[in-house]
Amino acid sequence: GITAAGKPVLLGLEPGNAESTDAWAGFFGGLKARGLGDPLLVVSDGGAGLIGAIELCFADSLRQRCLVHRARNLLAKVPAHAQATIKAEYWAIFDDIDATPGPAAVAEATRRAGAFAAKWRKLYPSAVACLQDDFQHLVTYLRFPAEHQGRIRHSNFIERTFGETRRRVKVIGRLPGEAS
């Protein structure tokens, strides 16, 4: 989680063998049983099980789709030669919005997304559809103060933790190969 002051905190850690709605709802239920109230905002990737559990367990919370995960999904639908251009234009939708946080900022991002869609729809229709799918949850962060927006528009801060954990627990045996 992230406190109102912008400080990251570990709320819980639990092993799981699935990313289903039931598995995530069980994890969230455990957090709530220990006293976690509904957070103001939940940032997630696009996993259907996770989104279902968020909507089930934190019905009063706002939901933000991770912009980094969505960028990866969108770029996977574009040929390699066009990815740098599409990536730059994708980020231009969300970066440097001067409008006041709230409806004005959301409207500006929506306007920019419309221009992106108009420009690229014929060449890359699946990439444009990817951008437009669940778009309202890509811009939730724009409703918050500008000083918080950089931290709450993606879930990469937790991805770093996952990567470091994987690196530290990876076991290298004494005899890692046949030649040893």
Coordinates of C-alpha atoms in Angstrom, one line a residue:
G1 CA 0.0 0.0 0.0
I2 CA 0.9 3.7 -0.1
T3 CA 0.1 6.0 2.8
A4 CA -1.5 9.4 2.2
A5 CA 2.0 10.9 2.6
G6 CA 3.2 8.7 -0.3
K7 CA 5.2 6.2 1.8
P8 CA 5.0 2.6 0.6
V9 CA 4.0 0.0 3.3
L10 CA 3.7 -3.7 3.2
L11 CA 0.1 -4.7 4.0
G12 CA 0.4 -8.4 3.7
L13 CA 2.2 -11.3 2.0
E14 CA 0.7 -14.7 1.4
P15 CA 1.5 -17.7 -0.9
G16 CA -1.1 -18.5 -3.5
N17 CA -1.5 -21.1 -6.2
A18 CA -4.0 -19.2 -8.4
E19 CA -5.0 -15.7 -9.5
S20 CA -8.7 -16.4 -9.4
T21 CA -11.3 -14.1 -7.9
D22 CA -11.7 -16.5 -5.0
A23 CA -8.0 -16.6 -4.2
W24 CA -7.6 -12.8 -4.3
A25 CA -10.9 -12.4 -2.3
G26 CA -9.4 -14.7 0.4
F27 CA -6.3 -12.6 0.5
F28 CA -8.2 -9.3 0.7
G29 CA -10.6 -10.9 3.3
G30 CA -7.6 -11.7 5.5
L31 CA -6.3 -8.1 5.2
K32 CA -9.8 -6.8 6.2
A33 CA -10.0 -9.2 9.1
R34 CA -6.8 -7.7 10.4
G35 CA -8.3 -4.2 10.2
L36 CA -7.7 -2.9 6.7
G37 CA -10.6 -0.6 5.7
D38 CA -11.5 0.0 2.0
P39 CA -8.5 1.9 0.5
L40 CA -9.2 5.1 -1.4
L41 CA -7.6 3.7 -4.5
V42 CA -6.5 0.2 -5.7
V43 CA -4.0 -0.1 -8.5
S44 CA -3.9 -3.3 -10.4
D45 CA -2.9 -5.0 -13.6
G46 CA -5.7 -6.4 -15.9
G47 CA -6.0 -9.8 -14.3
A48 CA -9.7 -10.7 -14.3
G49 CA -9.5 -12.5 -11.0
L50 CA -7.8 -9.6 -9.3
I51 CA -10.3 -7.1 -10.7
G52 CA -13.2 -9.2 -9.7
A53 CA -11.9 -9.5 -6.2
I54 CA -11.2 -5.8 -5.9
E55 CA -14.8 -5.0 -7.0
L56 CA -16.1 -7.6 -4.6
C57 CA -14.0 -6.8 -1.5
F58 CA -13.4 -3.1 -2.0
A59 CA -16.6 -1.9 -3.6
D60 CA -16.2 1.6 -2.3
S61 CA -12.6 2.0 -3.6
L62 CA -11.6 3.6 -6.8
R63 CA -9.7 1.4 -9.2
Q64 CA -6.7 2.4 -11.4
R65 CA -5.4 0.1 -14.2
C66 CA -1.6 0.0 -14.3
L67 CA -0.5 2.2 -17.2
V68 CA 2.8 0.2 -17.6
H69 CA 1.0 -3.1 -17.9
R70 CA -1.5 -1.5 -20.4
A71 CA 1.4 -0.1 -22.4
R72 CA 3.0 -3.6 -22.7
N73 CA -0.4 -5.1 -23.8
L74 CA -0.9 -2.4 -26.4
L75 CA 2.7 -2.7 -27.8
A76 CA 2.3 -6.4 -28.2
K77 CA -0.4 -5.6 -30.8
V78 CA 1.9 -3.4 -32.9
P79 CA 4.7 -4.5 -35.2
A80 CA 8.3 -4.1 -33.9
H81 CA 9.1 -1.3 -36.4
A82 CA 6.2 0.9 -35.1
Q83 CA 6.6 0.2 -31.3
A84 CA 8.8 3.2 -30.5
T85 CA 6.4 5.6 -32.1
I86 CA 3.3 4.1 -30.6
K87 CA 4.9 3.9 -27.2
A88 CA 5.8 7.6 -27.3
E89 CA 2.3 8.5 -28.4
Y90 CA 0.7 6.3 -25.8
W91 CA 2.7 8.0 -23.0
A92 CA 1.9 11.4 -24.4
I93 CA -1.8 10.7 -23.6
F94 CA -1.0 10.5 -19.9
D95 CA 2.1 12.7 -19.4
D96 CA 2.3 16.4 -18.8
I97 CA -1.4 17.1 -18.4
D98 CA -1.6 20.7 -17.2
A99 CA -5.4 20.7 -16.4
T100 CA -6.5 20.8 -12.8
P101 CA -6.7 17.3 -11.3
G102 CA -10.3 16.0 -11.5
P103 CA -12.7 16.1 -14.4
A104 CA -10.7 18.6 -16.4
A105 CA -7.6 16.4 -16.4
V106 CA -9.6 13.3 -17.2
A107 CA -11.2 15.1 -20.1
E108 CA -7.8 16.2 -21.5
A109 CA -6.5 12.6 -21.3
T110 CA -9.7 11.4 -23.0
R111 CA -9.3 14.0 -25.7
R112 CA -5.7 12.8 -26.3
A113 CA -6.8 9.2 -26.4
G114 CA -9.4 10.1 -29.0
A115 CA -6.8 11.7 -31.2
F116 CA -4.5 8.6 -30.8
A117 CA -7.4 6.4 -31.8
A118 CA -8.3 8.5 -34.8
K119 CA -4.7 8.4 -36.0
W120 CA -4.0 4.7 -35.5
R121 CA -7.4 2.9 -35.7
K122 CA -7.0 1.9 -39.4
L123 CA -3.4 0.6 -39.1
Y124 CA -3.6 -0.9 -35.6
P125 CA -7.2 -1.6 -34.7
S126 CA -6.4 -4.1 -31.9
A127 CA -4.0 -1.7 -30.3
V128 CA -6.6 1.1 -30.3
A129 CA -9.2 -1.3 -28.9
C130 CA -6.7 -2.2 -26.2
L131 CA -6.3 1.4 -25.2
Q132 CA -10.0 2.0 -25.2
D133 CA -10.9 -1.1 -23.2
D134 CA -11.5 -0.1 -19.6
F135 CA -10.1 3.4 -20.4
Q136 CA -12.0 5.1 -17.5
H137 CA -9.8 3.1 -15.1
L138 CA -6.6 4.2 -16.9
V139 CA -7.3 7.8 -15.9
T140 CA -8.6 7.4 -12.3
Y141 CA -5.2 8.7 -11.0
L142 CA -5.9 12.0 -12.6
R143 CA -8.6 12.7 -10.0
F144 CA -5.9 12.9 -7.3
P145 CA -3.5 15.7 -6.5
A146 CA -0.7 16.1 -9.1
E147 CA 2.0 15.3 -6.6
H148 CA 0.6 11.8 -6.1
Q149 CA -0.1 11.0 -9.7
G150 CA 3.3 9.7 -10.6
R151 CA 3.2 7.1 -7.8
I152 CA -0.4 5.9 -8.3
R153 CA -0.7 5.5 -12.0
H154 CA 1.1 2.2 -12.2
S155 CA 1.9 -0.8 -10.0
N156 CA 5.6 -1.0 -10.9
F157 CA 6.7 -0.2 -7.3
I158 CA 5.4 -3.7 -6.3
E159 CA 6.8 -5.4 -9.4
R160 CA 10.3 -4.3 -8.2
T161 CA 9.6 -6.0 -4.9
F162 CA 8.5 -9.2 -6.6
G163 CA 11.6 -9.2 -8.8
E164 CA 13.9 -8.7 -5.8
T165 CA 12.2 -11.5 -3.9
R166 CA 12.6 -13.9 -6.8
R167 CA 16.2 -13.0 -7.1
R168 CA 16.9 -13.6 -3.4
V169 CA 15.1 -16.9 -3.1
K170 CA 16.4 -18.5 -6.3
V171 CA 18.5 -21.5 -5.1
I172 CA 21.7 -22.3 -6.9
G173 CA 22.7 -25.9 -6.1
R174 CA 26.3 -26.9 -5.3
L175 CA 26.3 -29.0 -8.5
P176 CA 24.2 -26.9 -10.9
G177 CA 24.9 -29.0 -14.0
E178 CA 26.1 -32.4 -15.2
A179 CA 29.7 -31.2 -15.8
S180 CA 29.9 -30.2 -12.1

